[in-house]
């Protein structure tokens, strides 16, 4: 029997790529998403890409905070594990609307954990973030590095991590894996699924992508006076397909009887500056990205990259792709879907 995985936020960027890999890996996936920041088209395409495995995908348009609806889903299916992606993730918006973020991310997670416990499903993989390292004093960031938050979004990740640790302490039947993602970039190599943010993108590469297709005139570079190779901020960019793969590795790890509440970085261990990333994208796409240099963005760290040793040793997982492949696949997606899912020529809605 195929293992059944509930995927919250499975219509989103990382979720849709992970759902595809689950299906291809012989799992069956039930997605719960309120489509607040995503499109059902992504799941239609996942189904198509998964070919004969596509029938093992089902979708409920449900908000995690809707307890009766969530209860119904859990009473219809016995899940082996939950991968919990659902959450709001825009840092700037979280500063403007902190209660929205605390309500959505914390209440959503607490409701999910309560319903899971009630239905005897105590296996969880949670999307945490490198944002919990704040402005790291030392790099690479190891899972033991101090954690802190610079904004309400980061605080929701920090609090959910702590909630998970408390839940495990209170009941050792739980097995919880907290995955701290570094900077996911790129798209499935088919170019049929990818990142399609609503509104003005907050993150570097979605912004670059929109400049490349003519939706925005230039990229604003936030600061060129950092103590880095070219003065711009350094991050650990990871291909979204590698990241999705890390979730399959985490699910396998949940079978280990010694698992309690564990934390793993998912990154490549390599730091890349903003200018390096832009240059690599220009090469991959053949498009010039006009730049405007501006001041630092408040709350931005100088250099953040992962120590990957623990994930390699314990999850038996390692990122395969570099920034060239990330930019190649990002451009493949962007050029096929210049307006994202909703009105692109490749849309199969
Ligand atoms: P995304 O916005 O594309 O996906 C999140 C999905 O959750 C969306 O489809 C949204 O509609 C859904 N959702 C939000 N609140 C919900 C609710 N209350 N009930 C049901 N569905 C809800 O984001 P993503 O980039 O795929 O990120 C997935 C997870 O990974 C998030 O928790 C995010 O914080 C975390 N993360 C993302 C990044 C990144 O840079 N993309 C980095 C680190 C961590
Ligand atoms: N960045 C930038 N212009 C943008 C968006 C981001 O120069 O429009 C820089 C940002 O200052 C940081 C890097 O790109 O140095 C990655 O930013 P992103 O928001 O993608 O990730 P995070 O800072 O959350 O790691």
Short mmCIF file of C-alpha atoms and ligand atoms in Angstrom, two decimals:
data_model
loop_
_atom_site.label_atom_id
_atom_site.label_comp_id
_atom_site.label_asym_id
_atom_site.label_seq_id
_atom_site.Cartn_x
_atom_site.Cartn_y
_atom_site.Cartn_z
CA UNK A 1 0.00 0.00 0.00
CA UNK A 2 1.28 3.47 -0.93
CA UNK A 3 2.06 5.63 2.09
CA UNK A 4 -0.43 8.47 2.41
CA UNK A 5 0.96 11.93 3.04
CA UNK A 6 -1.07 15.03 3.88
CA UNK A 7 0.62 18.07 2.35
CA UNK A 8 -0.50 21.45 3.70
CA UNK A 9 0.32 24.31 1.33
CA UNK A 10 0.90 21.75 -1.41
CA UNK A 11 -0.29 24.07 -4.19
CA UNK A 12 2.49 26.55 -3.41
CA UNK A 13 5.98 26.87 -4.82
CA UNK A 14 7.92 24.34 -2.74
CA UNK A 15 4.82 22.25 -2.01
CA UNK A 16 3.94 21.63 -5.68
CA UNK A 17 7.49 20.45 -6.46
CA UNK A 18 7.45 18.19 -3.43
CA UNK A 19 4.03 16.74 -4.28
CA UNK A 20 5.33 15.82 -7.74
CA UNK A 21 8.30 14.02 -6.21
CA UNK A 22 6.06 12.25 -3.72
CA UNK A 23 3.85 10.94 -6.51
CA UNK A 24 6.84 9.87 -8.58
CA UNK A 25 8.26 8.17 -5.49
CA UNK A 26 5.12 6.01 -5.11
CA UNK A 27 3.45 7.98 -2.28
CA UNK A 28 -0.12 9.12 -2.36
CA UNK A 29 -0.63 12.83 -1.57
CA UNK A 30 -3.61 14.73 -0.20
CA UNK A 31 -3.13 18.48 -0.52
CA UNK A 32 -4.81 20.98 1.80
CA UNK A 33 -4.40 24.57 0.63
CA UNK A 34 -6.62 27.65 0.80
CA UNK A 35 -5.03 28.97 -2.45
CA UNK A 36 -4.30 32.27 -0.71
CA UNK A 37 -0.94 32.48 -2.46
CA UNK A 38 -1.20 29.83 -5.14
CA UNK A 39 -3.23 28.51 -8.04
CA UNK A 40 -5.02 25.21 -8.57
CA UNK A 41 -3.40 25.16 -12.01
CA UNK A 42 -0.13 24.18 -10.31
CA UNK A 43 -1.76 20.99 -9.07
CA UNK A 44 -3.34 20.23 -12.46
CA UNK A 45 0.12 20.42 -13.94
CA UNK A 46 1.64 18.29 -11.19
CA UNK A 47 -0.96 15.65 -11.99
CA UNK A 48 -0.05 15.75 -15.67
CA UNK A 49 3.68 15.61 -15.00
CA UNK A 50 3.17 12.64 -12.68
CA UNK A 51 1.55 10.71 -15.58
CA UNK A 52 0.34 7.31 -14.35
CA UNK A 53 0.93 8.37 -10.72
CA UNK A 54 -1.32 11.41 -11.09
CA UNK A 55 -4.35 9.59 -9.75
CA UNK A 56 -2.66 9.38 -6.35
CA UNK A 57 -3.16 13.12 -5.84
CA UNK A 58 -6.24 14.73 -4.32
CA UNK A 59 -6.89 18.31 -3.29
CA UNK A 60 -9.05 20.06 -0.70
CA UNK A 61 -9.37 23.84 -0.84
CA UNK A 62 -9.43 24.30 2.91
CA UNK A 63 -7.92 26.77 5.36
CA UNK A 64 -5.92 25.01 8.09
CA UNK A 65 -7.73 27.04 10.71
CA UNK A 66 -11.05 25.51 9.60
CA UNK A 67 -11.02 22.74 12.20
CA UNK A 68 -14.23 20.95 11.14
CA UNK A 69 -13.01 20.74 7.53
CA UNK A 70 -9.61 19.45 8.66
CA UNK A 71 -11.23 16.93 11.01
CA UNK A 72 -13.28 15.62 8.11
CA UNK A 73 -10.18 15.06 5.98
CA UNK A 74 -8.44 13.20 8.81
CA UNK A 75 -11.48 11.08 9.51
CA UNK A 76 -11.69 10.02 5.85
CA UNK A 77 -8.03 9.01 5.46
CA UNK A 78 -5.42 7.57 7.79
CA UNK A 79 -2.22 9.49 7.07
CA UNK A 80 1.28 8.12 7.58
CA UNK A 81 2.73 11.62 7.88
CA UNK A 82 2.09 15.31 7.31
CA UNK A 83 4.37 17.72 5.45
CA UNK A 84 3.42 21.18 6.63
CA UNK A 85 4.26 23.96 4.16
CA UNK A 86 1.17 26.15 4.61
CA UNK A 87 1.94 29.61 5.89
CA UNK A 88 2.33 33.23 4.92
CA UNK A 89 5.92 34.14 4.11
CA UNK A 90 6.33 37.79 3.09
CA UNK A 91 8.71 39.45 5.55
CA UNK A 92 7.63 43.05 4.80
CA UNK A 93 3.94 42.22 5.01
CA UNK A 94 4.55 40.47 8.35
CA UNK A 95 5.93 43.74 9.75
CA UNK A 96 2.85 45.64 8.51
CA UNK A 97 0.32 42.98 9.57
CA UNK A 98 1.81 40.95 12.43
CA UNK A 99 -1.52 39.66 13.74
CA UNK A 100 -2.39 38.23 10.34
CA UNK A 101 0.91 36.33 10.40
CA UNK A 102 0.55 35.10 13.97
CA UNK A 103 -3.02 34.08 13.33
CA UNK A 104 -2.40 32.30 10.05
CA UNK A 105 0.91 30.62 10.82
CA UNK A 106 0.54 29.88 14.54
CA UNK A 107 -3.20 29.17 14.78
CA UNK A 108 -2.98 27.14 11.55
CA UNK A 109 -0.15 25.02 12.94
CA UNK A 110 -1.69 24.54 16.38
CA UNK A 111 -4.99 23.46 14.81
CA UNK A 112 -3.12 21.02 12.58
CA UNK A 113 -1.14 19.55 15.50
CA UNK A 114 -4.30 19.14 17.59
CA UNK A 115 -6.18 17.40 14.80
CA UNK A 116 -3.17 15.18 14.04
CA UNK A 117 -2.90 14.13 17.69
CA UNK A 118 -6.61 13.42 17.89
CA UNK A 119 -6.40 11.14 14.85
CA UNK A 120 -3.20 9.40 15.96
CA UNK A 121 -0.99 10.81 13.20
CA UNK A 122 2.15 11.99 14.99
CA UNK A 123 4.68 12.16 12.14
CA UNK A 124 5.45 15.68 10.94
CA UNK A 125 7.88 17.41 8.59
CA UNK A 126 7.78 21.20 9.02
CA UNK A 127 9.03 24.02 6.76
CA UNK A 128 11.25 26.16 8.93
CA UNK A 129 13.69 28.65 7.51
CA UNK A 130 17.25 29.93 7.66
CA UNK A 131 15.61 33.15 8.81
CA UNK A 132 15.81 31.69 12.34
CA UNK A 133 19.59 32.28 12.23
CA UNK A 134 18.91 36.05 12.13
CA UNK A 135 22.21 37.85 11.41
CA UNK A 136 24.58 34.90 12.03
CA UNK A 137 27.73 35.68 14.01
CA UNK A 138 29.50 32.82 12.29
CA UNK A 139 29.00 31.00 9.00
CA UNK A 140 28.32 28.34 7.97
CA UNK A 141 25.18 28.14 10.12
CA UNK A 142 24.99 24.81 11.91
CA UNK A 143 21.84 23.45 13.48
CA UNK A 144 23.43 24.37 16.84
CA UNK A 145 23.96 28.05 15.93
CA UNK A 146 21.96 30.52 18.07
CA UNK A 147 18.51 31.30 16.74
CA UNK A 148 16.64 34.58 16.80
CA UNK A 149 14.10 36.46 14.73
CA UNK A 150 14.28 39.83 13.02
CA UNK A 151 10.60 40.18 12.10
CA UNK A 152 7.15 38.67 12.80
CA UNK A 153 7.48 36.13 9.95
CA UNK A 154 10.75 34.86 11.42
CA UNK A 155 9.18 34.79 14.86
CA UNK A 156 6.39 32.52 13.61
CA UNK A 157 9.05 30.04 12.44
CA UNK A 158 10.90 30.31 15.75
CA UNK A 159 7.72 29.84 17.79
CA UNK A 160 6.53 26.89 15.70
CA UNK A 161 9.90 25.21 16.15
CA UNK A 162 9.58 25.69 19.93
CA UNK A 163 5.97 24.46 19.90
CA UNK A 164 7.11 21.31 18.09
CA UNK A 165 9.88 20.73 20.64
CA UNK A 166 7.36 21.13 23.49
CA UNK A 167 4.85 18.80 21.82
CA UNK A 168 7.54 16.14 21.47
CA UNK A 169 8.66 16.62 25.09
CA UNK A 170 5.07 16.10 26.22
CA UNK A 171 4.50 12.96 24.15
CA UNK A 172 7.42 10.95 22.77
CA UNK A 173 5.20 9.19 20.23
CA UNK A 174 5.65 12.26 18.06
CA UNK A 175 8.35 12.24 15.39
CA UNK A 176 9.04 15.71 14.06
CA UNK A 177 11.58 16.93 11.54
CA UNK A 178 12.14 20.68 11.28
CA UNK A 179 13.72 21.56 7.94
CA UNK A 180 15.48 24.93 7.81
CA UNK A 181 15.46 25.91 4.16
CA UNK A 182 18.02 28.31 2.81
CA UNK A 183 17.07 30.18 -0.42
CA UNK A 184 14.98 28.07 -2.80
CA UNK A 185 15.34 29.05 -6.45
CA UNK A 186 14.52 27.59 -9.86
CA UNK A 187 11.76 25.38 -11.14
CA UNK A 188 11.04 21.88 -12.34
CA UNK A 189 13.16 21.27 -15.48
CA UNK A 190 9.96 20.74 -17.54
CA UNK A 191 9.13 24.45 -17.10
CA UNK A 192 5.51 23.55 -16.23
CA UNK A 193 5.64 24.32 -12.53
CA UNK A 194 7.56 27.10 -10.81
CA UNK A 195 7.28 30.10 -8.51
CA UNK A 196 4.42 32.52 -9.18
CA UNK A 197 4.28 35.07 -6.38
CA UNK A 198 1.28 37.38 -6.01
CA UNK A 199 2.07 41.10 -6.13
CA UNK A 200 5.58 42.55 -5.97
CA UNK A 201 8.10 39.76 -5.30
CA UNK A 202 10.06 40.07 -2.05
CA UNK A 203 12.76 37.62 -2.98
CA UNK A 204 15.67 38.22 -5.29
CA UNK A 205 15.18 35.68 -8.07
CA UNK A 206 11.40 36.05 -8.58
CA UNK A 207 12.11 39.76 -8.97
CA UNK A 208 14.93 39.11 -11.46
CA UNK A 209 12.61 36.79 -13.37
CA UNK A 210 9.97 39.51 -13.69
CA UNK A 211 12.57 42.01 -14.92
CA UNK A 212 13.73 39.48 -17.54
CA UNK A 213 10.21 39.07 -18.98
CA UNK A 214 9.63 42.84 -19.04
CA UNK A 215 7.18 43.04 -16.13
CA UNK A 216 9.52 45.32 -14.13
CA UNK A 217 12.08 47.84 -15.40
CA UNK A 218 15.03 47.04 -13.16
CA UNK A 219 16.27 45.17 -10.11
CA UNK A 220 17.01 47.22 -7.03
CA UNK A 221 20.12 45.88 -5.34
CA UNK A 222 19.77 46.35 -1.60
CA UNK A 223 23.22 47.49 -0.54
CA UNK A 224 26.67 47.18 -2.11
CA UNK A 225 28.62 48.11 1.00
CA UNK A 226 28.58 44.77 2.82
CA UNK A 227 31.81 43.14 3.84
CA UNK A 228 31.57 40.54 1.04
CA UNK A 229 33.45 39.80 -2.20
CA UNK A 230 31.58 42.45 -4.24
CA UNK A 231 29.76 44.33 -1.46
CA UNK A 232 26.37 42.67 -2.04
CA UNK A 233 24.60 40.23 0.29
CA UNK A 234 25.55 36.55 0.21
CA UNK A 235 23.03 33.69 0.46
CA UNK A 236 22.88 29.94 0.00
CA UNK A 237 20.65 29.36 -3.04
CA UNK A 238 19.24 25.86 -3.42
CA UNK A 239 17.44 24.34 -6.40
CA UNK A 240 13.77 23.72 -5.52
CA UNK A 241 14.02 20.18 -6.92
CA UNK A 242 16.87 19.44 -4.48
CA UNK A 243 14.79 20.95 -1.71
CA UNK A 244 11.79 18.78 -2.64
CA UNK A 245 14.09 15.78 -2.60
CA UNK A 246 15.12 16.70 0.95
CA UNK A 247 11.50 16.17 2.03
CA UNK A 248 11.47 12.64 0.66
CA UNK A 249 14.68 12.03 2.61
CA UNK A 250 13.04 13.46 5.74
CA UNK A 251 10.00 11.20 5.30
CA UNK A 252 12.31 8.19 5.09
CA UNK A 253 14.05 9.38 8.26
CA UNK A 254 10.71 9.35 10.09
CA UNK A 255 10.87 5.55 9.88
CA UNK A 256 13.94 5.61 12.13
CA UNK A 257 12.77 4.56 15.61
CA UNK A 258 15.36 6.87 17.23
CA UNK A 259 13.82 10.03 15.78
CA UNK A 260 12.44 12.59 18.23
CA UNK A 261 12.19 16.26 17.30
CA UNK A 262 15.12 16.88 14.95
CA UNK A 263 16.33 19.85 12.94
CA UNK A 264 18.17 19.83 9.60
CA UNK A 265 19.49 22.56 7.34
CA UNK A 266 18.61 22.18 3.67
CA UNK A 267 21.14 24.24 1.73
CA UNK A 268 24.12 23.70 -0.54
CA UNK A 269 26.81 25.04 1.80
CA UNK A 270 27.87 27.59 -0.84
CA UNK A 271 27.47 31.36 -0.59
CA UNK A 272 26.62 33.44 -3.68
CA UNK A 273 26.35 37.23 -3.88
CA UNK A 274 23.49 39.17 -5.47
CA UNK A 275 25.73 40.27 -8.36
CA UNK A 276 26.98 36.73 -8.97
CA UNK A 277 23.43 35.46 -9.06
CA UNK A 278 22.37 38.19 -11.51
CA UNK A 279 25.36 37.51 -13.78
CA UNK A 280 24.59 33.77 -13.83
CA UNK A 281 20.96 34.47 -14.67
CA UNK A 282 21.94 36.88 -17.47
CA UNK A 283 24.12 34.15 -18.97
CA UNK A 284 21.40 31.52 -18.71
CA UNK A 285 18.68 33.74 -20.18
CA UNK A 286 20.58 35.97 -22.58
CA UNK A 287 18.68 38.89 -20.97
CA UNK A 288 20.27 42.00 -19.52
CA UNK A 289 19.01 42.82 -16.02
CA UNK A 290 19.25 46.60 -15.43
CA UNK A 291 20.37 47.34 -11.86
CA UNK A 292 19.74 50.24 -9.54
CA UNK A 293 21.94 50.23 -6.45
CA UNK A 294 20.07 51.29 -3.30
CA UNK A 295 20.66 51.24 0.44
CA UNK A 296 20.55 48.11 2.58
CA UNK A 297 17.14 46.55 3.25
CA UNK A 298 16.38 46.81 6.98
CA UNK A 299 16.81 43.49 8.77
CA UNK A 300 18.96 41.91 6.03
CA UNK A 301 21.93 39.83 7.11
CA UNK A 302 25.29 40.16 5.38
CA UNK A 303 26.25 36.53 4.75
CA UNK A 304 24.13 33.42 5.35
CA UNK A 305 24.97 29.91 4.24
CA UNK A 306 24.41 26.45 5.59
CA UNK A 307 26.46 23.75 7.13
CA UNK A 308 25.16 20.69 5.29
CA UNK A 309 27.01 18.06 7.31
CA UNK A 310 24.09 16.90 9.45
CA UNK A 311 21.65 16.47 6.56
CA UNK A 312 24.30 14.61 4.57
CA UNK A 313 25.14 12.28 7.43
CA UNK A 314 21.69 11.65 8.88
CA UNK A 315 19.26 12.17 5.99
CA UNK A 316 21.66 10.81 3.41
CA UNK A 317 20.72 13.82 1.30
CA UNK A 318 22.87 16.33 -0.54
CA UNK A 319 21.98 19.04 -3.05
CA UNK A 320 22.95 18.06 -6.61
CA UNK A 321 22.45 21.31 -8.50
CA UNK A 322 24.38 24.57 -8.67
CA UNK A 323 23.36 28.12 -9.50
CA UNK A 324 23.76 27.54 -13.27
CA UNK A 325 21.04 24.86 -13.21
CA UNK A 326 18.88 27.01 -10.90
CA UNK A 327 19.05 29.95 -13.32
CA UNK A 328 18.59 27.73 -16.41
CA UNK A 329 15.43 26.15 -14.96
CA UNK A 330 14.12 29.44 -13.61
CA UNK A 331 14.43 30.97 -17.09
CA UNK A 332 12.84 27.93 -18.73
CA UNK A 333 9.80 28.37 -16.44
CA UNK A 334 9.72 32.17 -16.77
CA UNK A 335 9.98 32.19 -20.56
CA UNK A 336 7.23 29.58 -20.91
CA UNK A 337 4.98 31.28 -18.32
CA UNK A 338 5.82 35.01 -18.39
CA UNK A 339 2.66 35.87 -16.46
CA UNK A 340 2.78 32.88 -14.12
CA UNK A 341 0.05 30.25 -14.02
CA UNK A 342 -3.09 32.18 -14.68
CA UNK A 343 -2.77 33.59 -18.16
CA UNK A 344 0.30 32.00 -19.66
CA UNK A 345 0.24 30.24 -23.04
CA UNK A 346 1.22 26.97 -21.34
CA UNK A 347 -1.74 27.16 -18.94
CA UNK A 348 -3.85 24.03 -18.78
CA UNK A 349 -6.47 25.45 -16.44
P1 LIG B 1 3.96 29.55 -1.03
O1 LIG B 1 3.27 30.78 -0.58
O2 LIG B 1 4.17 29.34 -2.50
O3 LIG B 1 3.21 28.25 -0.45
C1 LIG B 1 2.52 28.27 0.78
C2 LIG B 1 1.13 27.74 0.53
O4 LIG B 1 0.39 27.70 1.75
C3 LIG B 1 0.33 28.58 -0.47
O5 LIG B 1 -0.17 27.75 -1.50
C4 LIG B 1 -0.81 29.17 0.37
O6 LIG B 1 -2.00 29.33 -0.39
C5 LIG B 1 -0.94 28.13 1.47
N1 LIG B 1 -1.49 28.63 2.75
C6 LIG B 1 -1.07 29.69 3.47
N2 LIG B 1 -1.81 29.80 4.60
C7 LIG B 1 -2.69 28.77 4.60
C8 LIG B 1 -3.71 28.34 5.49
N3 LIG B 1 -3.98 29.01 6.62
N4 LIG B 1 -4.42 27.24 5.18
C9 LIG B 1 -4.19 26.57 4.03
N5 LIG B 1 -3.23 26.92 3.15
C10 LIG B 1 -2.50 28.02 3.43
O7 LIG B 1 5.36 29.47 -0.26
P2 LIG B 1 6.60 28.50 -0.46
O8 LIG B 1 7.73 29.30 -0.96
O9 LIG B 1 6.21 27.29 -1.19
O10 LIG B 1 6.90 28.16 1.06
C11 LIG B 1 6.40 27.00 1.71
C12 LIG B 1 6.83 27.02 3.17
O11 LIG B 1 8.26 27.11 3.23
C13 LIG B 1 6.30 28.23 3.95
O12 LIG B 1 5.97 27.80 5.25
C14 LIG B 1 7.49 29.18 3.97
O13 LIG B 1 7.46 30.02 5.09
C15 LIG B 1 8.64 28.19 4.04
N6 LIG B 1 9.90 28.75 3.54
C16 LIG B 1 9.94 29.31 2.27
C17 LIG B 1 11.12 29.87 1.80
C18 LIG B 1 11.17 30.54 0.45
O14 LIG B 1 12.08 31.34 0.22
N7 LIG B 1 10.30 30.23 -0.49
C19 LIG B 1 12.28 29.85 2.61
C20 LIG B 1 12.20 29.25 3.87
C21 LIG B 1 11.01 28.71 4.32
N1 LIG B 2 17.86 41.43 -2.75
C1 LIG B 2 18.06 42.52 -3.57
N2 LIG B 2 16.99 43.01 -4.29
C2 LIG B 2 15.74 42.47 -4.21
C3 LIG B 2 15.54 41.34 -3.36
C4 LIG B 2 16.62 40.86 -2.65
O1 LIG B 2 19.17 43.03 -3.67
O2 LIG B 2 14.81 42.96 -4.88
C5 LIG B 2 19.00 40.87 -2.00
C6 LIG B 2 18.80 40.86 -0.50
O3 LIG B 2 19.26 42.09 0.05
C7 LIG B 2 19.66 39.66 -0.08
C8 LIG B 2 19.54 38.71 -1.27
O4 LIG B 2 19.12 39.51 -2.37
O5 LIG B 2 21.03 40.04 0.04
C9 LIG B 2 18.50 37.60 -1.05
O6 LIG B 2 17.29 38.19 -0.66
P1 LIG B 2 15.95 37.35 -0.50
O7 LIG B 2 14.88 38.27 -0.03
O8 LIG B 2 15.71 36.59 -1.76
O9 LIG B 2 16.31 36.27 0.62
P2 LIG B 2 16.61 36.45 2.19
O10 LIG B 2 17.20 37.83 2.40
O11 LIG B 2 15.31 36.27 2.87
O12 LIG B 2 17.59 35.38 2.50
#
